[in-house]
Structure formats: structure tokens, C-alpha cells
């Protein structure tokens, strides 16, 4: 009886007006009595196991992984229920398939990229080699900048002269260092002999002092020569070499520029169909790229040549022998004037 009454209560419809508010329910004495009877039964039965059921619910709780998304509202069909786990799995599968590539596809992409790089390098090398041979045999023209090429030739000649100065200065340093060491040893020997030879004490002592003075002035001159060698070495092997490296890049850019210019001129003299016009457009773009590179490196060479000339004057002025070194050198040779008594 209780079950029939509760089923009747469960199937009661709740009217809702147009504003969404529930309407007033008519009084139903049977429903009220059934509710009271159910409440009394629940109090009797639930008093013994209510604590255990509540504790079990609190401990176990709902399984969130098995919750469902219901489409269609309350009382919808079973087909509208979609498990959350299936939605999560499908999203993960879709994202992984769209973001990751297979190893074969990745290796194929790398191979294609390398092939394109090698192809571009080979085509550029072929054009530059063809242009270089054509210039050597007089069958192709080259871009000439007379003023800049004259400055580059002067720089190369200056570098050769400074390299010769550097070689001689290093040789002087080695020989003079050996001479100063010999003078130092000779002064110590004269001082020792002046102590062991009473009859020649004054003569040996005088020569020992002379050699020590020569050694002292020699060390000063040796320090000046070492500074000169270090400055010239920096100027030749760093500053000039850096400028010459830029000049080499400029000459390579000039060769590439002339190669693409000749290629564009040959295509311009040919037919003017659709395929030829497409090739001419590509050649025009490549020609413009090489021209910009050539102009940029030309500007860099002009600026570096100007700075190099200023640096060369400053370095030479600071490292060449001045009045102090000249005076020390004269003292070095004046100290050798006294006659030895041996």
C-alpha cells in the first residue's frame, strides 16, 4: 500500500505557469496521510541503520569518472546519455592525432628540406663557377669599382709591408733578448772576478758596472720593442685581417651578383612565353636579392677601410720609438765606450 501511494506521489505533475513559478497545488488528503505514514516508517527503520548508510555514502561518494552528461533534460531517452570517460578519450585522441606526426613523416620532411638546400647550393655554385670562368676567358663582363679596388690593393700592399716589419721586429727581439742575457751573465762574471782577483779588482769592478748598466738600458729597449711587436701584430693579424675578410665576402657577393645579372640578361634575350616570363620574374627577384647584398657589403668595406686607416695612424704613432727610447738607445751605446783593461 505504501509503495502504491509513493508511486502516485512520484508521478504527480507539478504545474508551472508562464512565468516559471509553480502553481498552487490542490489539497490532497490521501497524499498528506501517505507522507505521514512514510515518515513514521522511515523514523523506525532509519534509526538503526541511518548512521551506517550516511557514513557509507560519505566514505564512498560518487564516482566522478563514471558521471554522465545528459542531453535532452529530465526524463530524456537513454541515447542522450554520453559517458564522460568516452568524451575525454575522444578529445585526447583527436588532439594527439592532430598535433603529433609519425616518424616517417618527420624524416620525410627533414629529407625534403635538406634536398632543397643542396639543390639551391648546387645551382648557386654552378652559376658562380660559370661566371668566374667566363670572366677569365673574356666572355662575360664584371662589375668594376675602380676607386674601391684601388683602396683594396693599397691595403694589401700595406699589409705585406707591415708583415715584413713585424718579422724583422720579432727577429730583433729574439737577438736582443739573447744579447741582454749575455750582458747580464758577463756582468756577474766580472763582479765575481773582482772579488777573487785583488790585483784587478778596480778593472773588473768597473767593467761589471758597465755591463749592468748596459743590461738595464737593454731591458728598457727590449720592453719598447716588445710593445712595438705586440701593437703591429694586433694591427696586421686582427684589424687588417678582419677588413680583408670583409673584402673577401664583398668579392664573393660581387661574383654572385654578376652571375645572376648575366643569367637575367640571357633570359631577357630569349622568348617571352608564359614559362619564360615566370623564369624571368624569379631571376629578377634573385638578382635584386644579390644586388642588395652586394651594395650592403660594399658599404661595409668602405667604412672598414676608413676606420682601418685611422687605426693604423694611431697605432703607429703610439708604438714607434719616441724621444725616450732614442735617448735610452744612445745611452746603451755610450756605455760601451770605456776601454776594457783585459
Tab-separated table of C-alpha atoms in Angstrom:
chain	number	residue	atom	x	y	z
A	1	UNK	CA	0.000	0.000	0.000
A	2	UNK	CA	2.793	2.370	0.917
A	3	UNK	CA	4.566	1.674	-2.353
A	4	UNK	CA	1.430	2.432	-4.405
A	5	UNK	CA	0.905	5.683	-2.557
A	6	UNK	CA	4.584	6.718	-3.040
A	7	UNK	CA	4.434	5.844	-6.744
A	8	UNK	CA	1.379	8.022	-7.023
A	9	UNK	CA	3.225	10.839	-5.272
A	10	UNK	CA	6.246	10.367	-7.580
A	11	UNK	CA	4.110	10.601	-10.716
A	12	UNK	CA	2.294	13.743	-9.674
A	13	UNK	CA	2.815	16.561	-12.136
A	14	UNK	CA	3.828	19.993	-10.840
A	15	UNK	CA	2.143	22.705	-12.935
A	16	UNK	CA	4.280	25.647	-13.969
A	17	UNK	CA	2.798	28.901	-15.160
A	18	UNK	CA	4.118	31.105	-17.938
A	19	UNK	CA	6.454	32.983	-15.571
A	20	UNK	CA	8.148	29.785	-14.436
A	21	UNK	CA	6.569	29.753	-10.962
A	22	UNK	CA	4.920	26.707	-9.571
A	23	UNK	CA	1.159	26.870	-9.272
A	24	UNK	CA	-0.840	26.197	-6.145
A	25	UNK	CA	-1.421	22.532	-5.517
A	26	UNK	CA	-4.889	21.359	-4.558
A	27	UNK	CA	-5.219	19.785	-1.193
A	28	UNK	CA	-4.956	16.048	-1.328
A	29	UNK	CA	-5.749	14.366	1.999
A	30	UNK	CA	-4.639	10.966	0.777
A	31	UNK	CA	-1.268	12.228	-0.277
A	32	UNK	CA	-0.746	14.001	3.044
A	33	UNK	CA	-1.668	10.852	5.003
A	34	UNK	CA	0.675	8.744	2.850
A	35	UNK	CA	3.516	11.152	3.514
A	36	UNK	CA	2.926	10.961	7.251
A	37	UNK	CA	2.883	7.155	7.211
A	38	UNK	CA	6.099	7.020	5.176
A	39	UNK	CA	7.753	9.436	7.573
A	40	UNK	CA	6.894	7.281	10.574
A	41	UNK	CA	8.214	4.150	8.864
A	42	UNK	CA	11.445	5.876	7.919
A	43	UNK	CA	11.930	7.001	11.516
A	44	UNK	CA	11.628	3.443	12.789
A	45	UNK	CA	13.789	1.755	10.198
A	46	UNK	CA	16.274	4.547	9.640
A	47	UNK	CA	17.108	4.970	13.297
A	48	UNK	CA	19.005	1.665	13.272
A	49	UNK	CA	20.910	1.989	10.008
A	50	UNK	CA	20.816	5.674	9.229
A	51	UNK	CA	24.257	6.328	10.683
A	52	UNK	CA	25.779	3.400	8.770
A	53	UNK	CA	24.258	4.477	5.427
A	54	UNK	CA	25.313	8.077	5.894
A	55	UNK	CA	28.850	7.027	6.763
A	56	UNK	CA	28.988	4.717	3.735
A	57	UNK	CA	27.811	7.475	1.419
A	58	UNK	CA	30.301	9.942	2.856
A	59	UNK	CA	33.183	7.468	2.554
A	60	UNK	CA	32.457	6.073	-0.876
A	61	UNK	CA	30.920	9.132	-2.546
A	62	UNK	CA	30.027	9.291	-6.222
A	63	UNK	CA	32.472	8.066	-8.807
A	64	UNK	CA	33.339	11.146	-10.818
A	65	UNK	CA	34.913	9.080	-13.585
A	66	UNK	CA	31.542	7.419	-14.223
A	67	UNK	CA	29.403	10.549	-14.298
A	68	UNK	CA	27.326	11.131	-17.382
A	69	UNK	CA	26.323	14.130	-19.442
A	70	UNK	CA	22.576	14.065	-20.045
A	71	UNK	CA	21.259	15.709	-23.169
A	72	UNK	CA	17.572	16.469	-23.535
A	73	UNK	CA	16.783	17.395	-19.923
A	74	UNK	CA	14.984	15.424	-17.231
A	75	UNK	CA	13.470	12.159	-18.320
A	76	UNK	CA	15.311	12.118	-21.660
A	77	UNK	CA	15.934	8.993	-23.658
A	78	UNK	CA	18.880	6.734	-22.896
A	79	UNK	CA	20.512	7.608	-26.201
A	80	UNK	CA	21.127	11.147	-24.946
A	81	UNK	CA	23.407	9.971	-22.120
A	82	UNK	CA	27.098	10.267	-23.031
A	83	UNK	CA	29.718	8.909	-20.594
A	84	UNK	CA	32.320	11.489	-19.596
A	85	UNK	CA	35.161	8.990	-20.000
A	86	UNK	CA	34.297	8.474	-23.665
A	87	UNK	CA	34.266	12.245	-24.268
A	88	UNK	CA	37.638	12.646	-22.586
A	89	UNK	CA	39.156	9.772	-24.547
A	90	UNK	CA	37.861	11.058	-27.882
A	91	UNK	CA	39.214	14.589	-27.241
A	92	UNK	CA	42.622	13.295	-26.252
A	93	UNK	CA	42.786	11.055	-29.289
A	94	UNK	CA	41.825	13.898	-31.622
A	95	UNK	CA	44.366	16.325	-30.164
A	96	UNK	CA	47.171	13.773	-30.197
A	97	UNK	CA	46.460	12.773	-33.782
A	98	UNK	CA	46.382	16.392	-34.940
A	99	UNK	CA	49.494	17.595	-33.036
A	100	UNK	CA	51.854	14.644	-33.483
A	101	UNK	CA	53.384	13.302	-36.654
A	102	UNK	CA	54.687	9.859	-37.382
A	103	UNK	CA	58.450	9.317	-37.530
A	104	UNK	CA	58.220	8.584	-41.259
A	105	UNK	CA	56.526	11.926	-41.925
A	106	UNK	CA	59.084	13.807	-39.813
A	107	UNK	CA	62.048	12.129	-41.508
A	108	UNK	CA	60.475	12.753	-44.910
A	109	UNK	CA	60.099	16.467	-44.109
A	110	UNK	CA	63.725	16.747	-42.996
A	111	UNK	CA	64.912	14.936	-46.127
A	112	UNK	CA	62.916	17.286	-48.365
A	113	UNK	CA	64.336	20.328	-46.596
A	114	UNK	CA	67.907	19.075	-46.959
A	115	UNK	CA	67.307	18.244	-50.604
A	116	UNK	CA	66.064	21.779	-51.275
A	117	UNK	CA	69.116	23.255	-49.520
A	118	UNK	CA	71.537	21.106	-51.520
A	119	UNK	CA	69.698	21.915	-54.741
A	120	UNK	CA	69.874	25.663	-54.080
A	121	UNK	CA	73.564	25.460	-53.144
A	122	UNK	CA	74.396	23.446	-56.262
A	123	UNK	CA	72.584	25.873	-58.551
A	124	UNK	CA	74.328	28.868	-56.963
A	125	UNK	CA	77.746	27.182	-57.216
A	126	UNK	CA	77.159	26.323	-60.861
A	127	UNK	CA	76.227	29.905	-61.740
A	128	UNK	CA	79.204	31.392	-59.872
A	129	UNK	CA	81.665	28.924	-61.431
A	130	UNK	CA	80.279	29.640	-64.874
A	131	UNK	CA	80.607	33.397	-64.294
A	132	UNK	CA	84.170	33.086	-62.984
A	133	UNK	CA	85.316	31.006	-65.987
A	134	UNK	CA	83.548	33.346	-68.400
A	135	UNK	CA	85.312	36.340	-66.848
A	136	UNK	CA	88.673	34.590	-67.038
A	137	UNK	CA	88.247	33.788	-70.717
A	138	UNK	CA	86.800	37.202	-71.519
A	139	UNK	CA	83.292	36.039	-72.421
A	140	UNK	CA	81.484	37.875	-69.608
A	141	UNK	CA	81.611	41.335	-68.071
A	142	UNK	CA	82.185	42.094	-64.412
A	143	UNK	CA	81.151	44.941	-62.144
A	144	UNK	CA	84.122	47.230	-61.518
A	145	UNK	CA	84.570	49.917	-58.851
A	146	UNK	CA	87.913	51.497	-59.703
A	147	UNK	CA	88.250	53.676	-56.610
A	148	UNK	CA	87.341	50.914	-54.171
A	149	UNK	CA	89.561	48.341	-55.874
A	150	UNK	CA	92.486	50.790	-55.748
A	151	UNK	CA	91.989	51.196	-51.995
A	152	UNK	CA	91.840	47.437	-51.551
A	153	UNK	CA	95.085	46.992	-53.484
A	154	UNK	CA	96.774	49.665	-51.336
A	155	UNK	CA	95.608	47.834	-48.216
A	156	UNK	CA	97.049	44.532	-49.402
A	157	UNK	CA	100.381	46.167	-50.252
A	158	UNK	CA	100.444	47.895	-46.856
A	159	UNK	CA	99.713	44.605	-45.113
A	160	UNK	CA	102.664	42.959	-46.877
A	161	UNK	CA	104.997	45.779	-45.768
A	162	UNK	CA	103.782	45.669	-42.179
A	163	UNK	CA	104.204	41.899	-42.128
A	164	UNK	CA	107.847	42.396	-43.160
A	165	UNK	CA	108.303	44.958	-40.376
A	166	UNK	CA	106.722	42.539	-37.906
A	167	UNK	CA	109.050	39.724	-38.994
A	168	UNK	CA	112.147	41.921	-38.586
A	169	UNK	CA	110.975	43.258	-35.225
A	170	UNK	CA	110.466	39.726	-33.924
A	171	UNK	CA	113.954	38.755	-35.082
A	172	UNK	CA	115.364	41.868	-33.346
A	173	UNK	CA	113.532	40.948	-30.167
A	174	UNK	CA	114.963	37.434	-30.131
A	175	UNK	CA	118.535	38.558	-30.835
A	176	UNK	CA	118.427	41.491	-28.442
A	177	UNK	CA	116.989	39.331	-25.686
A	178	UNK	CA	119.924	36.936	-26.065
A	179	UNK	CA	122.347	39.878	-26.005
A	180	UNK	CA	120.840	41.284	-22.799
A	181	UNK	CA	121.035	37.880	-21.152
A	182	UNK	CA	124.686	37.607	-22.220
A	183	UNK	CA	125.469	41.065	-20.808
A	184	UNK	CA	123.829	40.134	-17.524
A	185	UNK	CA	125.880	36.945	-17.269
A	186	UNK	CA	129.050	38.822	-18.236
A	187	UNK	CA	128.437	41.460	-15.555
A	188	UNK	CA	128.025	38.753	-12.900
A	189	UNK	CA	131.251	37.096	-14.056
A	190	UNK	CA	133.200	40.401	-13.871
A	191	UNK	CA	131.845	41.037	-10.383
A	192	UNK	CA	132.939	37.573	-9.246
A	193	UNK	CA	136.420	38.054	-10.724
A	194	UNK	CA	136.810	41.411	-8.992
A	195	UNK	CA	136.330	39.624	-5.664
A	196	UNK	CA	138.768	36.839	-6.451
A	197	UNK	CA	141.490	38.915	-8.158
A	198	UNK	CA	142.723	41.647	-5.814
A	199	UNK	CA	145.242	42.956	-8.356
A	200	UNK	CA	142.468	43.584	-10.949
A	201	UNK	CA	139.662	44.485	-8.594
A	202	UNK	CA	139.153	48.009	-9.928
A	203	UNK	CA	139.201	46.998	-13.595
A	204	UNK	CA	136.847	44.044	-13.188
A	205	UNK	CA	134.559	46.089	-10.954
A	206	UNK	CA	134.403	48.925	-13.493
A	207	UNK	CA	133.517	46.536	-16.336
A	208	UNK	CA	130.952	44.752	-14.159
A	209	UNK	CA	129.172	48.065	-13.528
A	210	UNK	CA	129.319	48.875	-17.245
A	211	UNK	CA	127.685	45.559	-18.182
A	212	UNK	CA	124.982	46.027	-15.560
A	213	UNK	CA	124.201	49.484	-16.940
A	214	UNK	CA	124.099	48.066	-20.462
A	215	UNK	CA	121.758	45.318	-19.276
A	216	UNK	CA	119.469	47.811	-17.556
A	217	UNK	CA	119.182	50.025	-20.658
A	218	UNK	CA	118.810	46.926	-22.806
A	219	UNK	CA	115.851	45.738	-20.786
A	220	UNK	CA	114.172	49.138	-21.290
A	221	UNK	CA	114.748	48.966	-25.026
A	222	UNK	CA	113.573	45.346	-25.070
A	223	UNK	CA	110.295	46.334	-23.395
A	224	UNK	CA	109.754	49.040	-26.038
A	225	UNK	CA	110.444	46.556	-28.829
A	226	UNK	CA	108.038	44.031	-27.315
A	227	UNK	CA	105.319	46.687	-27.145
A	228	UNK	CA	106.019	47.591	-30.764
A	229	UNK	CA	105.784	43.928	-31.849
A	230	UNK	CA	102.519	43.426	-29.948
A	231	UNK	CA	100.919	46.539	-31.463
A	232	UNK	CA	101.979	45.719	-35.025
A	233	UNK	CA	100.846	42.131	-34.587
A	234	UNK	CA	97.379	43.292	-33.492
A	235	UNK	CA	97.191	45.734	-36.385
A	236	UNK	CA	98.264	43.193	-39.010
A	237	UNK	CA	96.711	39.933	-37.831
A	238	UNK	CA	93.469	41.249	-36.351
A	239	UNK	CA	92.474	44.670	-37.670
A	240	UNK	CA	93.750	44.286	-41.226
A	241	UNK	CA	92.739	40.635	-41.374
A	242	UNK	CA	89.178	41.472	-40.307
A	243	UNK	CA	88.965	44.087	-43.068
A	244	UNK	CA	90.335	41.631	-45.616
A	245	UNK	CA	87.746	39.035	-44.574
A	246	UNK	CA	85.010	41.593	-45.272
A	247	UNK	CA	86.670	42.296	-48.632
A	248	UNK	CA	86.605	38.578	-49.474
A	249	UNK	CA	82.892	38.441	-48.662
A	250	UNK	CA	82.390	41.520	-50.836
A	251	UNK	CA	84.228	39.908	-53.757
A	252	UNK	CA	82.136	36.739	-53.421
A	253	UNK	CA	78.977	38.847	-53.374
A	254	UNK	CA	80.207	40.670	-56.471
A	255	UNK	CA	80.712	37.371	-58.284
A	256	UNK	CA	77.227	36.147	-57.320
A	257	UNK	CA	75.724	39.473	-58.335
A	258	UNK	CA	77.350	39.300	-61.771
A	259	UNK	CA	76.323	35.647	-62.173
A	260	UNK	CA	72.647	36.384	-61.536
A	261	UNK	CA	72.867	39.546	-63.634
A	262	UNK	CA	74.202	37.552	-66.588
A	263	UNK	CA	71.502	34.927	-66.080
A	264	UNK	CA	68.810	37.620	-66.103
A	265	UNK	CA	70.262	39.162	-69.259
A	266	UNK	CA	70.260	35.792	-71.047
A	267	UNK	CA	66.637	35.132	-70.089
A	268	UNK	CA	65.617	38.627	-71.214
A	269	UNK	CA	67.003	37.939	-74.691
A	270	UNK	CA	65.009	34.701	-75.044
A	271	UNK	CA	61.337	34.050	-75.859
A	272	UNK	CA	58.533	35.694	-73.900
A	273	UNK	CA	56.027	32.875	-73.369
A	274	UNK	CA	54.331	32.151	-70.037
A	275	UNK	CA	57.028	29.774	-68.794
A	276	UNK	CA	59.815	32.156	-69.815
A	277	UNK	CA	58.116	35.103	-68.115
A	278	UNK	CA	57.806	33.121	-64.877
A	279	UNK	CA	61.514	32.291	-65.031
A	280	UNK	CA	62.337	35.933	-65.729
A	281	UNK	CA	60.340	37.016	-62.678
A	282	UNK	CA	62.204	34.520	-60.479
A	283	UNK	CA	65.535	35.644	-61.919
A	284	UNK	CA	64.592	39.279	-61.300
A	285	UNK	CA	63.879	38.543	-57.653
A	286	UNK	CA	67.153	36.660	-57.203
A	287	UNK	CA	69.002	39.472	-58.958
A	288	UNK	CA	67.509	42.047	-56.596
A	289	UNK	CA	68.499	39.973	-53.547
A	290	UNK	CA	72.092	39.665	-54.765
A	291	UNK	CA	72.211	43.352	-55.635
A	292	UNK	CA	71.138	44.353	-52.123
A	293	UNK	CA	73.751	42.030	-50.642
A	294	UNK	CA	76.439	43.464	-52.923
A	295	UNK	CA	75.571	47.071	-52.030
A	296	UNK	CA	75.498	46.287	-48.306
A	297	UNK	CA	78.933	44.627	-48.324
A	298	UNK	CA	80.350	47.413	-50.483
A	299	UNK	CA	79.252	49.941	-47.873
A	300	UNK	CA	80.789	47.794	-45.101
A	301	UNK	CA	84.126	47.644	-46.927
A	302	UNK	CA	84.248	51.423	-47.417
A	303	UNK	CA	83.543	52.046	-43.715
A	304	UNK	CA	86.120	49.482	-42.537
A	305	UNK	CA	88.804	50.893	-44.845
A	306	UNK	CA	88.241	54.344	-43.380
A	307	UNK	CA	88.429	53.118	-39.789
A	308	UNK	CA	91.473	50.990	-40.586
A	309	UNK	CA	93.400	53.984	-41.907
A	310	UNK	CA	92.664	55.945	-38.740
A	311	UNK	CA	93.598	52.986	-36.549
A	312	UNK	CA	96.834	52.433	-38.464
A	313	UNK	CA	97.995	56.038	-37.945
A	314	UNK	CA	97.120	55.981	-34.234
A	315	UNK	CA	98.769	52.614	-33.624
A	316	UNK	CA	101.973	53.511	-35.486
A	317	UNK	CA	102.213	56.833	-33.687
A	318	UNK	CA	101.900	55.182	-30.273
A	319	UNK	CA	104.176	52.190	-30.783
A	320	UNK	CA	107.068	53.650	-32.776
A	321	UNK	CA	110.214	54.668	-30.893
A	322	UNK	CA	109.976	58.139	-29.330
A	323	UNK	CA	112.492	60.501	-27.766
A	324	UNK	CA	112.741	58.495	-24.557
A	325	UNK	CA	113.578	55.270	-26.354
A	326	UNK	CA	116.054	57.092	-28.604
A	327	UNK	CA	117.819	58.519	-25.528
A	328	UNK	CA	117.965	55.083	-23.911
A	329	UNK	CA	119.403	53.635	-27.115
A	330	UNK	CA	122.128	56.294	-27.248
A	331	UNK	CA	122.944	55.637	-23.599
A	332	UNK	CA	123.153	51.948	-24.418
A	333	UNK	CA	125.923	52.539	-26.953
A	334	UNK	CA	127.665	55.284	-24.929
A	335	UNK	CA	128.063	52.868	-22.046
A	336	UNK	CA	130.195	50.640	-24.235
A	337	UNK	CA	132.800	53.359	-24.843
A	338	UNK	CA	135.076	52.698	-21.829
A	339	UNK	CA	138.030	50.510	-22.758
A	340	UNK	CA	138.348	47.169	-21.123
A	341	UNK	CA	141.601	46.600	-19.219
A	342	UNK	CA	141.860	42.965	-20.170
